Structures are given as structure tokens and as C-alpha cells.
PDB file of C-alpha atoms in Angstrom:
ATOM      1  CA  SER A   1     150.733 325.071 115.654  1.00 52.00           C
ATOM      2  CA  THR A   2     150.225 322.571 118.468  1.00 69.00           C
ATOM      3  CA  LYS A   3     147.476 324.754 119.981  1.00 68.00           C
ATOM      4  CA  ALA A   4     145.583 324.840 116.687  1.00 69.00           C
ATOM      5  CA  GLU A   5     145.974 321.073 116.259  1.00 67.00           C
ATOM      6  CA  SER A   6     144.690 320.519 119.790  1.00 79.00           C
ATOM      7  CA  ALA A   7     141.627 322.699 119.118  1.00 79.00           C
ATOM      8  CA  LYS A   8     140.952 320.826 115.886  1.00 85.00           C
ATOM      9  CA  GLU A   9     141.255 317.492 117.684  1.00 87.00           C
ATOM     10  CA  ARG A  10     138.777 318.629 120.350  1.00 87.00           C
ATOM     11  CA  ARG A  11     136.278 319.671 117.663  1.00 89.00           C
ATOM     12  CA  ASN A  12     136.657 316.324 115.929  1.00 91.00           C
ATOM     13  CA  LEU A  13     136.097 314.484 119.213  1.00 93.00           C
ATOM     14  CA  ALA A  14     133.069 316.698 119.880  1.00 93.00           C
ATOM     15  CA  SER A  15     131.613 315.722 116.502  1.00 94.00           C
ATOM     16  CA  ILE A  16     132.219 312.034 117.206  1.00 94.00           C
ATOM     17  CA  ASN A  17     130.420 312.318 120.552  1.00 94.00           C
ATOM     18  CA  TYR A  18     127.598 314.271 118.916  1.00 94.00           C
ATOM     19  CA  ASN A  19     126.993 311.569 116.302  1.00 95.00           C
ATOM     20  CA  LEU A  20     127.217 308.852 118.940  1.00 95.00           C
ATOM     21  CA  ALA A  21     124.635 310.682 121.058  1.00 94.00           C
ATOM     22  CA  ILE A  22     122.251 310.811 118.083  1.00 94.00           C
ATOM     23  CA  ALA A  23     122.596 307.036 117.730  1.00 94.00           C
ATOM     24  CA  TYR A  24     121.908 306.508 121.451  1.00 93.00           C
ATOM     25  CA  ALA A  25     118.821 308.758 121.246  1.00 91.00           C
ATOM     26  CA  HIS A  26     117.335 306.786 118.350  1.00 89.00           C
ATOM     27  CA  GLN A  27     117.974 303.543 120.233  1.00 89.00           C
ATOM     28  CA  GLY A  28     115.972 304.982 123.146  1.00 89.00           C
ATOM     29  CA  ASN A  29     119.029 305.048 125.432  1.00 93.00           C
ATOM     30  CA  PHE A  30     118.399 308.577 126.672  1.00 93.00           C
ATOM     31  CA  GLU A  31     120.768 308.471 129.663  1.00 94.00           C
ATOM     32  CA  LYS A  32     123.742 307.677 127.422  1.00 95.00           C
ATOM     33  CA  ALA A  33     122.535 310.218 124.866  1.00 95.00           C
ATOM     34  CA  ILE A  34     122.437 312.978 127.513  1.00 95.00           C
ATOM     35  CA  ASN A  35     125.886 312.135 128.854  1.00 95.00           C
ATOM     36  CA  THR A  36     127.394 311.943 125.368  1.00 96.00           C
ATOM     37  CA  TYR A  37     125.875 315.263 124.252  1.00 95.00           C
ATOM     38  CA  LYS A  38     127.327 316.804 127.423  1.00 95.00           C
ATOM     39  CA  GLN A  39     130.749 315.390 126.532  1.00 95.00           C
ATOM     40  CA  ALA A  40     130.441 316.977 123.094  1.00 95.00           C
ATOM     41  CA  ILE A  41     129.584 320.330 124.698  1.00 95.00           C
ATOM     42  CA  ASN A  42     132.512 320.060 127.126  1.00 93.00           C
ATOM     43  CA  LEU A  43     134.834 319.568 124.162  1.00 92.00           C
ATOM     44  CA  ARG A  44     133.268 322.394 122.163  1.00 92.00           C
ATOM     45  CA  GLN A  45     131.616 325.158 124.154  1.00 92.00           C
ATOM     46  CA  ASP A  46     129.887 326.758 121.131  1.00 94.00           C
ATOM     47  CA  PHE A  47     128.247 323.509 119.923  1.00 95.00           C
ATOM     48  CA  ALA A  48     124.748 324.909 119.293  1.00 96.00           C
ATOM     49  CA  GLU A  49     123.455 321.695 117.650  1.00 95.00           C
ATOM     50  CA  ALA A  50     124.445 319.608 120.673  1.00 96.00           C
ATOM     51  CA  TYR A  51     122.538 321.954 123.016  1.00 96.00           C
ATOM     52  CA  ASN A  52     119.510 321.760 120.702  1.00 96.00           C
ATOM     53  CA  ASN A  53     119.516 317.954 120.547  1.00 95.00           C
ATOM     54  CA  LEU A  54     120.136 317.645 124.285  1.00 96.00           C
ATOM     55  CA  ALA A  55     117.003 319.757 124.788  1.00 96.00           C
ATOM     56  CA  LEU A  56     115.001 317.287 122.674  1.00 93.00           C
ATOM     57  CA  ILE A  57     116.004 314.413 124.975  1.00 94.00           C
ATOM     58  CA  TYR A  58     114.965 316.360 128.064  1.00 95.00           C
ATOM     59  CA  GLU A  59     111.677 317.192 126.331  1.00 93.00           C
ATOM     60  CA  VAL A  60     110.939 313.522 125.654  1.00 90.00           C
ATOM     61  CA  GLU A  61     111.705 312.732 129.307  1.00 91.00           C
ATOM     62  CA  GLY A  62     109.279 315.460 130.389  1.00 91.00           C
ATOM     63  CA  ASN A  63     111.974 317.670 131.934  1.00 94.00           C
ATOM     64  CA  LEU A  64     110.769 320.848 130.232  1.00 94.00           C
ATOM     65  CA  ASP A  65     112.837 323.216 132.401  1.00 94.00           C
ATOM     66  CA  GLU A  66     116.099 321.592 131.286  1.00 96.00           C
ATOM     67  CA  ALA A  67     114.777 321.396 127.739  1.00 96.00           C
ATOM     68  CA  LYS A  68     114.094 325.129 127.674  1.00 96.00           C
ATOM     69  CA  LYS A  69     117.432 325.976 129.279  1.00 97.00           C
ATOM     70  CA  ASN A  70     119.345 324.037 126.619  1.00 97.00           C
ATOM     71  CA  ILE A  71     117.288 325.394 123.713  1.00 97.00           C
ATOM     72  CA  LEU A  72     118.014 328.938 124.896  1.00 97.00           C
ATOM     73  CA  MET A  73     121.717 328.015 125.039  1.00 96.00           C
ATOM     74  CA  ALA A  74     121.460 326.668 121.480  1.00 96.00           C
ATOM     75  CA  ILE A  75     119.969 329.987 120.332  1.00 96.00           C
ATOM     76  CA  GLU A  76     122.663 331.933 122.197  1.00 95.00           C
ATOM     77  CA  LYS A  77     125.500 329.836 120.745  1.00 94.00           C
ATOM     78  CA  GLY A  78     123.909 330.160 117.310  1.00 93.00           C
ATOM     79  CA  LYS A  79     123.979 333.943 117.787  1.00 93.00           C
ATOM     80  CA  GLY A  80     120.185 334.074 117.510  1.00 89.00           C
ATOM     81  CA  ASN A  81     120.141 332.842 113.919  1.00 94.00           C
ATOM     82  CA  TYR A  82     119.154 329.232 114.519  1.00 96.00           C
ATOM     83  CA  PRO A  83     115.677 328.557 113.055  1.00 97.00           C
ATOM     84  CA  LEU A  84     115.513 324.939 114.245  1.00 96.00           C
ATOM     85  CA  ALA A  85     116.137 325.991 117.850  1.00 96.00           C
ATOM     86  CA  HIS A  86     113.504 328.741 117.596  1.00 97.00           C
ATOM     87  CA  TYR A  87     111.140 326.069 116.220  1.00 97.00           C
ATOM     88  CA  ASN A  88     111.867 323.741 119.147  1.00 96.00           C
ATOM     89  CA  LEU A  89     111.424 326.567 121.656  1.00 97.00           C
ATOM     90  CA  ALA A  90     108.077 327.347 120.013  1.00 97.00           C
ATOM     91  CA  ARG A  91     107.017 323.704 120.351  1.00 95.00           C
ATOM     92  CA  LEU A  92     107.859 323.830 124.054  1.00 95.00           C
ATOM     93  CA  TYR A  93     105.738 326.952 124.516  1.00 96.00           C
ATOM     94  CA  PHE A  94     102.935 325.252 122.550  1.00 95.00           C
ATOM     95  CA  ARG A  95     103.152 322.163 124.752  1.00 92.00           C
ATOM     96  CA  GLN A  96     102.816 324.387 127.838  1.00 92.00           C
ATOM     97  CA  GLY A  97      99.746 326.114 126.358  1.00 93.00           C
ATOM     98  CA  ASN A  98     101.635 329.368 125.796  1.00 96.00           C
ATOM     99  CA  TYR A  99     100.292 329.831 122.287  1.00 97.00           C
ATOM    100  CA  LEU A 100     101.136 333.507 121.792  1.00 97.00           C
ATOM    101  CA  ASP A 101     104.843 333.046 122.595  1.00 97.00           C
ATOM    102  CA  ALA A 102     104.812 329.884 120.475  1.00 97.00           C
ATOM    103  CA  GLU A 103     103.427 331.917 117.566  1.00 98.00           C
ATOM    104  CA  GLN A 104     106.242 334.479 117.833  1.00 98.00           C
ATOM    105  CA  GLU A 105     108.948 331.789 117.840  1.00 97.00           C
ATOM    106  CA  PHE A 106     107.389 329.930 114.890  1.00 98.00           C
ATOM    107  CA  LEU A 107     107.208 333.225 112.979  1.00 98.00           C
ATOM    108  CA  LEU A 108     110.870 333.890 113.779  1.00 97.00           C
ATOM    109  CA  ALA A 109     111.815 330.395 112.592  1.00 97.00           C
ATOM    110  CA  THR A 110     110.012 330.927 109.271  1.00 97.00           C
ATOM    111  CA  LYS A 111     111.572 334.387 108.886  1.00 97.00           C
ATOM    112  CA  GLN A 112     115.054 332.885 109.311  1.00 97.00           C
ATOM    113  CA  LYS A 113     114.250 329.877 107.128  1.00 97.00           C
ATOM    114  CA  THR A 114     111.542 330.785 104.630  1.00 97.00           C
ATOM    115  CA  ASP A 115     111.112 327.206 103.355  1.00 97.00           C
ATOM    116  CA  PHE A 116     110.606 325.747 106.866  1.00 97.00           C
ATOM    117  CA  ALA A 117     107.499 323.665 106.081  1.00 97.00           C
ATOM    118  CA  GLU A 118     107.224 322.064 109.541  1.00 96.00           C
ATOM    119  CA  ALA A 119     107.287 325.465 111.220  1.00 97.00           C
ATOM    120  CA  TYR A 120     104.451 326.721 108.985  1.00 98.00           C
ATOM    121  CA  LEU A 121     102.470 323.595 109.910  1.00 98.00           C
ATOM    122  CA  ASP A 122     103.023 324.129 113.634  1.00 97.00           C
ATOM    123  CA  LEU A 123     102.189 327.812 113.273  1.00 98.00           C
ATOM    124  CA  GLY A 124      98.844 326.708 111.843  1.00 98.00           C
ATOM    125  CA  ASN A 125      98.353 324.406 114.836  1.00 97.00           C
ATOM    126  CA  THR A 126      99.067 327.347 117.140  1.00 97.00           C
ATOM    127  CA  TYR A 127      96.416 329.467 115.421  1.00 98.00           C
ATOM    128  CA  ILE A 128      93.834 326.665 115.760  1.00 97.00           C
ATOM    129  CA  LEU A 129      94.548 326.304 119.473  1.00 96.00           C
ATOM    130  CA  GLN A 130      94.348 330.085 119.983  1.00 96.00           C
ATOM    131  CA  THR A 131      90.911 329.969 118.359  1.00 95.00           C
ATOM    132  CA  ARG A 132      89.719 326.972 120.357  1.00 93.00           C
ATOM    133  CA  THR A 133      90.870 328.449 123.675  1.00 93.00           C
ATOM    134  CA  ASN A 134      89.164 331.773 122.876  1.00 92.00           C
ATOM    135  CA  ILE A 135      92.387 333.803 122.855  1.00 93.00           C
ATOM    136  CA  ARG A 136      91.413 335.186 119.435  1.00 94.00           C
ATOM    137  CA  ASN A 137      89.803 333.850 116.280  1.00 94.00           C
ATOM    138  CA  VAL A 138      92.663 333.257 113.846  1.00 97.00           C
ATOM    139  CA  LEU A 139      91.302 330.353 111.783  1.00 97.00           C
ATOM    140  CA  ASN A 140      92.044 332.216 108.557  1.00 97.00           C
ATOM    141  CA  GLN A 141      95.687 332.541 109.599  1.00 98.00           C
ATOM    142  CA  ALA A 142      95.720 328.801 110.342  1.00 98.00           C
ATOM    143  CA  ILE A 143      94.400 328.068 106.857  1.00 98.00           C
ATOM    144  CA  ASP A 144      97.017 330.367 105.305  1.00 98.00           C
ATOM    145  CA  SER A 145      99.834 328.755 107.321  1.00 98.00           C
ATOM    146  CA  TYR A 146      98.897 325.233 106.249  1.00 98.00           C
ATOM    147  CA  LYS A 147      98.634 326.367 102.633  1.00 98.00           C
ATOM    148  CA  LYS A 148     102.125 327.873 102.910  1.00 98.00           C
ATOM    149  CA  ALA A 149     103.486 324.578 104.326  1.00 98.00           C
ATOM    150  CA  ILE A 150     101.895 322.722 101.414  1.00 98.00           C
ATOM    151  CA  GLU A 151     103.283 325.239  98.910  1.00 98.00           C
ATOM    152  CA  VAL A 152     106.807 324.828 100.316  1.00 97.00           C
ATOM    153  CA  ARG A 153     106.522 321.043  99.943  1.00 97.00           C
ATOM    154  CA  LYS A 154     105.199 321.470  96.377  1.00 97.00           C
ATOM    155  CA  ASN A 155     101.757 320.154  97.360  1.00 96.00           C
ATOM    156  CA  TYR A 156     103.130 316.918  98.847  1.00 96.00           C
ATOM    157  CA  TYR A 157     102.633 317.216 102.599  1.00 96.00           C
ATOM    158  CA  ALA A 158     100.002 314.802 103.912  1.00 95.00           C
ATOM    159  CA  LEU A 159      99.916 316.090 107.478  1.00 95.00           C
ATOM    160  CA  ALA A 160      99.514 319.705 106.349  1.00 97.00           C
ATOM    161  CA  HIS A 161      96.640 318.689 104.058  1.00 97.00           C
ATOM    162  CA  GLU A 162      94.983 316.898 106.986  1.00 97.00           C
ATOM    163  CA  ASN A 163      95.445 319.823 109.384  1.00 97.00           C
ATOM    164  CA  LEU A 164      94.194 322.190 106.691  1.00 98.00           C
ATOM    165  CA  ALA A 165      91.092 319.984 106.471  1.00 98.00           C
ATOM    166  CA  ILE A 166      90.629 320.364 110.235  1.00 97.00           C
ATOM    167  CA  ALA A 167      90.900 324.172 110.005  1.00 98.00           C
ATOM    168  CA  LEU A 168      88.451 324.228 107.099  1.00 98.00           C
ATOM    169  CA  SER A 169      86.039 322.033 109.091  1.00 97.00           C
ATOM    170  CA  LEU A 170      86.173 324.420 112.039  1.00 96.00           C
ATOM    171  CA  ASN A 171      85.568 327.241 109.543  1.00 96.00           C
ATOM    172  CA  ASN A 172      82.439 325.444 108.227  1.00 95.00           C
ATOM    173  CA  GLN A 173      84.050 324.737 104.830  1.00 96.00           C
ATOM    174  CA  VAL A 174      83.244 321.042 105.022  1.00 96.00           C
ATOM    175  CA  GLU A 175      83.272 320.093 101.335  1.00 95.00           C
ATOM    176  CA  GLU A 176      86.651 321.763 100.877  1.00 97.00           C
ATOM    177  CA  ALA A 177      87.865 319.925 103.992  1.00 97.00           C
ATOM    178  CA  TYR A 178      86.983 316.537 102.482  1.00 96.00           C
ATOM    179  CA  LYS A 179      89.097 317.338  99.418  1.00 96.00           C
ATOM    180  CA  HIS A 180      92.173 317.868 101.583  1.00 97.00           C
ATOM    181  CA  TYR A 181      91.485 314.799 103.716  1.00 96.00           C
ATOM    182  CA  ARG A 182      91.451 312.848 100.480  1.00 94.00           C
ATOM    183  CA  ILE A 183      94.780 314.263  99.339  1.00 95.00           C
ATOM    184  CA  ALA A 184      96.258 313.449 102.758  1.00 95.00           C
ATOM    185  CA  MET A 185      94.985 309.875 102.626  1.00 91.00           C
ATOM    186  CA  ASP A 186      96.532 309.303  99.205  1.00 90.00           C
ATOM    187  CA  GLN A 187      99.847 310.818 100.300  1.00 93.00           C
ATOM    188  CA  TYR A 188     100.241 308.837 103.521  1.00 89.00           C
ATOM    189  CA  THR A 189     102.377 305.741 102.953  1.00 82.00           C
ATOM    190  CA  GLU A 190     100.308 303.803 105.487  1.00 77.00           C
ATOM    191  CA  ALA A 191      97.073 304.329 107.402  1.00 75.00           C
ATOM    192  CA  SER A 192      97.532 307.198 109.828  1.00 81.00           C
ATOM    193  CA  ILE A 193      96.040 306.586 113.249  1.00 84.00           C
ATOM    194  CA  ASN A 194      94.221 309.876 113.728  1.00 91.00           C
ATOM    195  CA  THR A 195      92.970 310.567 110.199  1.00 94.00           C
ATOM    196  CA  LEU A 196      89.821 308.452 110.468  1.00 95.00           C
ATOM    197  CA  TYR A 197      89.067 310.060 113.836  1.00 96.00           C
ATOM    198  CA  ASN A 198      89.429 313.541 112.318  1.00 96.00           C
ATOM    199  CA  ILE A 199      87.221 312.778 109.312  1.00 97.00           C
ATOM    200  CA  MET A 200      84.591 311.361 111.670  1.00 96.00           C
ATOM    201  CA  SER A 201      84.714 314.601 113.670  1.00 96.00           C
ATOM    202  CA  THR A 202      84.197 316.637 110.498  1.00 97.00           C
ATOM    203  CA  LYS A 203      81.273 314.478 109.388  1.00 96.00           C
ATOM    204  CA  GLN A 204      79.605 314.630 112.818  1.00 95.00           C
ATOM    205  CA  ARG A 205      80.254 318.392 113.034  1.00 93.00           C
ATOM    206  CA  LYS A 206      82.256 317.940 116.217  1.00 92.00           C
ATOM    207  CA  THR A 207      85.044 320.290 117.310  1.00 89.00           C
ATOM    208  CA  ALA A 208      87.306 317.638 118.878  1.00 91.00           C
ATOM    209  CA  PHE A 209      90.215 316.914 116.550  1.00 95.00           C
ATOM    210  CA  ALA A 210      93.638 315.302 116.884  1.00 93.00           C
ATOM    211  CA  ILE A 211      95.946 318.093 115.715  1.00 93.00           C
ATOM    212  CA  ASP A 212      99.444 316.716 115.209  1.00 89.00           C
ATOM    213  CA  ASN A 213     102.888 317.561 113.960  1.00 86.00           C
ATOM    214  CA  GLU A 214     105.562 315.065 112.910  1.00 82.00           C
ATOM    215  CA  LEU A 215     107.017 314.794 116.394  1.00 78.00           C
ATOM    216  CA  SER A 216     103.657 314.090 118.048  1.00 75.00           C
ATOM    217  CA  ARG A 217     102.408 311.429 115.623  1.00 66.00           C
ATOM    218  CA  LEU A 218     102.841 308.082 117.340  1.00 55.00           C
ATOM    219  CA  GLU A 219     103.677 306.272 114.116  1.00 53.00           C
ATOM    220  CA  ASP A 220     106.215 308.818 112.817  1.00 52.00           C
ATOM    221  CA  VAL A 221     109.821 307.559 112.780  1.00 51.00           C
ATOM    222  CA  ARG A 222     111.068 310.992 113.944  1.00 56.00           C
ATOM    223  CA  ASN A 223     109.149 310.626 117.195  1.00 55.00           C
ATOM    224  CA  LEU A 224     111.711 309.701 119.879  1.00 59.00           C
ATOM    225  CA  ARG A 225     108.905 308.307 122.047  1.00 62.00           C
ATOM    226  CA  LYS A 226     108.957 304.761 120.734  1.00 60.00           C
ATOM    227  CA  ILE A 227     105.682 302.850 120.798  1.00 66.00           C
ATOM    228  CA  GLU A 228     105.084 299.150 120.331  1.00 73.00           C
ATOM    229  CA  LYS A 229     103.312 297.955 117.182  1.00 78.00           C
ATOM    230  CA  LYS A 230     100.607 296.305 119.300  1.00 84.00           C
ATOM    231  CA  ASP A 231      99.874 299.625 121.004  1.00 83.00           C
ATOM    232  CA  LEU A 232      99.463 301.321 117.621  1.00 84.00           C
ATOM    233  CA  ILE A 233      97.075 298.539 116.578  1.00 88.00           C
ATOM    234  CA  ASN A 234      95.084 298.886 119.826  1.00 91.00           C
ATOM    235  CA  LYS A 235      94.804 302.642 119.273  1.00 91.00           C
ATOM    236  CA  MET A 236      93.490 302.048 115.742  1.00 92.00           C
ATOM    237  CA  LEU A 237      91.040 299.397 116.986  1.00 94.00           C
ATOM    238  CA  SER A 238      89.700 301.898 119.521  1.00 95.00           C
ATOM    239  CA  ILE A 239      89.057 304.476 116.778  1.00 95.00           C
ATOM    240  CA  LEU A 240      87.444 301.805 114.587  1.00 96.00           C
ATOM    241  CA  GLU A 241      85.086 300.965 117.458  1.00 96.00           C
ATOM    242  CA  GLN A 242      83.987 304.612 117.461  1.00 96.00           C
ATOM    243  CA  TYR A 243      83.537 304.414 113.705  1.00 96.00           C
ATOM    244  CA  GLU A 244      81.404 301.284 113.961  1.00 96.00           C
ATOM    245  CA  ALA A 245      79.207 303.028 116.537  1.00 96.00           C
ATOM    246  CA  MET A 246      78.409 305.877 114.113  1.00 96.00           C
ATOM    247  CA  ASP A 247      74.946 305.984 112.595  1.00 94.00           C
ATOM    248  CA  GLU A 248      74.981 304.391 109.141  1.00 93.00           C
ATOM    249  CA  GLU A 249      73.348 307.420 107.529  1.00 93.00           C
ATOM    250  CA  LEU A 250      76.391 309.483 108.566  1.00 95.00           C
ATOM    251  CA  LYS A 251      78.676 307.196 106.564  1.00 96.00           C
ATOM    252  CA  ASP A 252      77.533 308.571 103.217  1.00 95.00           C
ATOM    253  CA  VAL A 253      80.846 310.199 102.296  1.00 95.00           C
ATOM    254  CA  ALA A 254      83.271 308.310 100.047  1.00 95.00           C
ATOM    255  CA  ILE A 255      86.423 309.667 101.741  1.00 94.00           C
ATOM    256  CA  LEU A 256      85.168 308.463 105.147  1.00 96.00           C
ATOM    257  CA  ARG A 257      84.618 304.948 103.777  1.00 96.00           C
ATOM    258  CA  TYR A 258      87.936 305.037 101.919  1.00 95.00           C
ATOM    259  CA  CYS A 259      89.802 306.050 105.080  1.00 94.00           C
ATOM    260  CA  ALA A 260      88.018 303.386 107.143  1.00 96.00           C
ATOM    261  CA  GLY A 261      89.048 300.822 104.546  1.00 95.00           C
ATOM    262  CA  HIS A 262      92.704 301.694 105.021  1.00 94.00           C
ATOM    263  CA  ALA A 263      92.252 301.646 108.797  1.00 94.00           C
ATOM    264  CA  TYR A 264      90.840 298.107 108.612  1.00 95.00           C
ATOM    265  CA  VAL A 265      93.733 297.054 106.374  1.00 93.00           C
ATOM    266  CA  SER A 266      96.178 298.290 109.039  1.00 91.00           C
ATOM    267  CA  VAL A 267      94.628 295.906 111.597  1.00 93.00           C
ATOM    268  CA  GLU A 268      94.283 293.122 108.987  1.00 94.00           C
ATOM    269  CA  ASN A 269      90.477 293.017 109.080  1.00 95.00           C
ATOM    270  CA  TRP A 270      90.223 292.193 105.386  1.00 96.00           C
ATOM    271  CA  GLU A 271      86.479 291.526 105.259  1.00 96.00           C
ATOM    272  CA  ALA A 272      85.643 294.909 106.774  1.00 96.00           C
ATOM    273  CA  ALA A 273      88.228 296.615 104.543  1.00 96.00           C
ATOM    274  CA  ILE A 274      86.614 295.095 101.416  1.00 96.00           C
ATOM    275  CA  ASP A 275      83.197 296.348 102.513  1.00 97.00           C
ATOM    276  CA  GLU A 276      84.485 299.890 103.128  1.00 96.00           C
ATOM    277  CA  PHE A 277      86.322 300.121  99.790  1.00 96.00           C
ATOM    278  CA  GLU A 278      83.208 298.787  98.008  1.00 96.00           C
ATOM    279  CA  GLN A 279      81.122 301.472  99.714  1.00 96.00           C
ATOM    280  CA  ALA A 280      83.662 304.155  98.768  1.00 96.00           C
ATOM    281  CA  TRP A 281      83.560 302.965  95.146  1.00 95.00           C
ATOM    282  CA  GLU A 282      79.753 303.079  95.079  1.00 96.00           C
ATOM    283  CA  LEU A 283      79.503 306.450  96.848  1.00 95.00           C
ATOM    284  CA  SER A 284      81.906 307.956  94.316  1.00 94.00           C
ATOM    285  CA  ASN A 285      79.563 306.845  91.519  1.00 94.00           C
ATOM    286  CA  LYS A 286      82.267 304.375  90.511  1.00 94.00           C
ATOM    287  CA  THR A 287      84.831 307.082  89.764  1.00 93.00           C
ATOM    288  CA  ASP A 288      87.217 306.550  92.685  1.00 92.00           C
ATOM    289  CA  LYS A 289      90.012 304.599  91.021  1.00 92.00           C
ATOM    290  CA  GLU A 290      92.103 304.454  94.194  1.00 92.00           C
ATOM    291  CA  ALA A 291      89.219 302.812  96.100  1.00 93.00           C
ATOM    292  CA  LEU A 292      88.842 300.278  93.290  1.00 94.00           C
ATOM    293  CA  LYS A 293      92.589 299.676  93.237  1.00 94.00           C
ATOM    294  CA  ALA A 294      92.628 299.105  97.033  1.00 92.00           C
ATOM    295  CA  LEU A 295      89.637 296.785  96.735  1.00 93.00           C
ATOM    296  CA  THR A 296      91.120 294.648  93.944  1.00 94.00           C
ATOM    297  CA  SER A 297      94.508 294.438  95.696  1.00 92.00           C
ATOM    298  CA  ILE A 298      92.834 292.741  98.688  1.00 93.00           C
ATOM    299  CA  ILE A 299      90.595 290.430  96.625  1.00 88.00           C
ATOM    300  CA  ASN A 300      93.465 289.368  94.377  1.00 80.00           C
TER     301      ASN A 300
END
């Protein structure tokens, strides 16, 4: 019928606007993205995904009230069974320091989608922040959540390994923490900005850590907050300055040297990188093949 054809046409147009809005968002043109998502919603009132993505744009712009309003609409239009929207609502609560409500939404997201690795990771982050803000000590739950995220990703989840290392450090399981830092380092495709900082904190027995998820990591392509390459380099240089200021006797851990080597590579300080990889090789009693491989790749 003509009515059915008209409804189908409206849904098709809604989908076109939705895809166009995604493109605008990744170009950083948030105003056009917002307007185009709204056009999609006008054409299709039950478009849960459009509400969800519109919320993400408002979140990036810092308009958390509009973000929350649209996420709740996404959940409503998804009839409550929309794990990604529950995850995004949880992240909003987390960002506002409402860790208990964040926990409940992350748990709901993982209940609805049992292989939701990112939600398990963020749930772990929530437990760490509850512990650090003295709401309750749930470090063991944090450790379990990160392990679940890693299990879902079949052991290949660098950020979960790193955050697990942070939780283990806070739980005074330092040697175990180093093992997971090492796995994270080998799984990252390039030097991660905060990893060296976190390993330094573990070594110095500090409690200040950079606890990230994919959407908060400056260098992650899924982060809609675009950052210039030079700003990433300056951030790394700042962390390397802190590293250089550390007492030499504290730099007796191979993973710390190995990580510093990769950090120096990322800022093209080849001489310093060679020295760090050499130190990592020596500290490992000449068993660290990845340190040797990194060293020879620079020299050759």
C-alpha cells in the first residue's frame, strides 16, 4: 500500500541521515552531526541507535544533561534491552562520580550482553574508584571484572591487562602486576601514553594511576575528542621527564625499562630508546627476546 511504502521510505531516509551523522561526528563536525541525528529521529520516532549516538555527541561537548536525556530515550525506545545504551549511561554516571549507579548500569549491560568486554573493563574501573573514594573496598571485584574482560577477548585485551595491573598494584600484588603490564605492552600496537606513568606509580608504590577506557584514551581512534599529534607527543615528553627524574635504583625492573624504550621510540629519541632496551635486556638476564628485537630494529 502507499502508506506502507511511505513508512518504508521514511525509514530508509532515517538510515541515510543516521549514517551521514556518524560521518559528521568522526570528522569532528558535531553541529551537523546533532542536526542530522535529529532529522533521523524525526523520520523514525523509535530510532534507539540515533538517540544513543546523539547522546555521545552531547557528552563530548560537555552537555551531560542532554546526553543523559537522549540515552534514557534510547533505552526507552529499545524497550530496556539495549546494553550499549546502559553502558553509555553507566559511563555518564561514572564521569559524574556516581559510582554506585554506574556499577548497576554496567552490571545490567553485561547481563544483557554477556560478552560485553568493554563493560566488564569499565565495571572494574568503577570498583577501583569506589575503593579509592572510600565508598567500599571492592578491589577483588575489580580484579575479577578485568579478568572477565580478558577472558571474553580470549586473553587479547591490552587495556584490561593494564588496568588489572593497576588493581593488583593497589592490592599489593606487585610482581603479578608487572606480568600484566608486560602483556599489555606487547599487545599495544604503539606506545600508550599512560602505561609508563602507571608502571612508574607501581614501582614507586604510589596510588595515583591513570585509569582509562577506550573512549578516554587520547590516542584511541574511537575517542571523538580529536587531539593533535604534537599534543600527544608533548604529553609523552612530560611523562618521560617524570621518568628521568626517578632515582636510578628504582629503575631495576625490566618491564619499566622496556616500556620507557617504547615511549622514547614514540618521540623519536633513538639514543635513549637504545639505552632503555639494552637495560631491559640486561635486567631480564638476557632472556627478553622482545627487548632484544626492539633494540636490534633500531640499530639496524
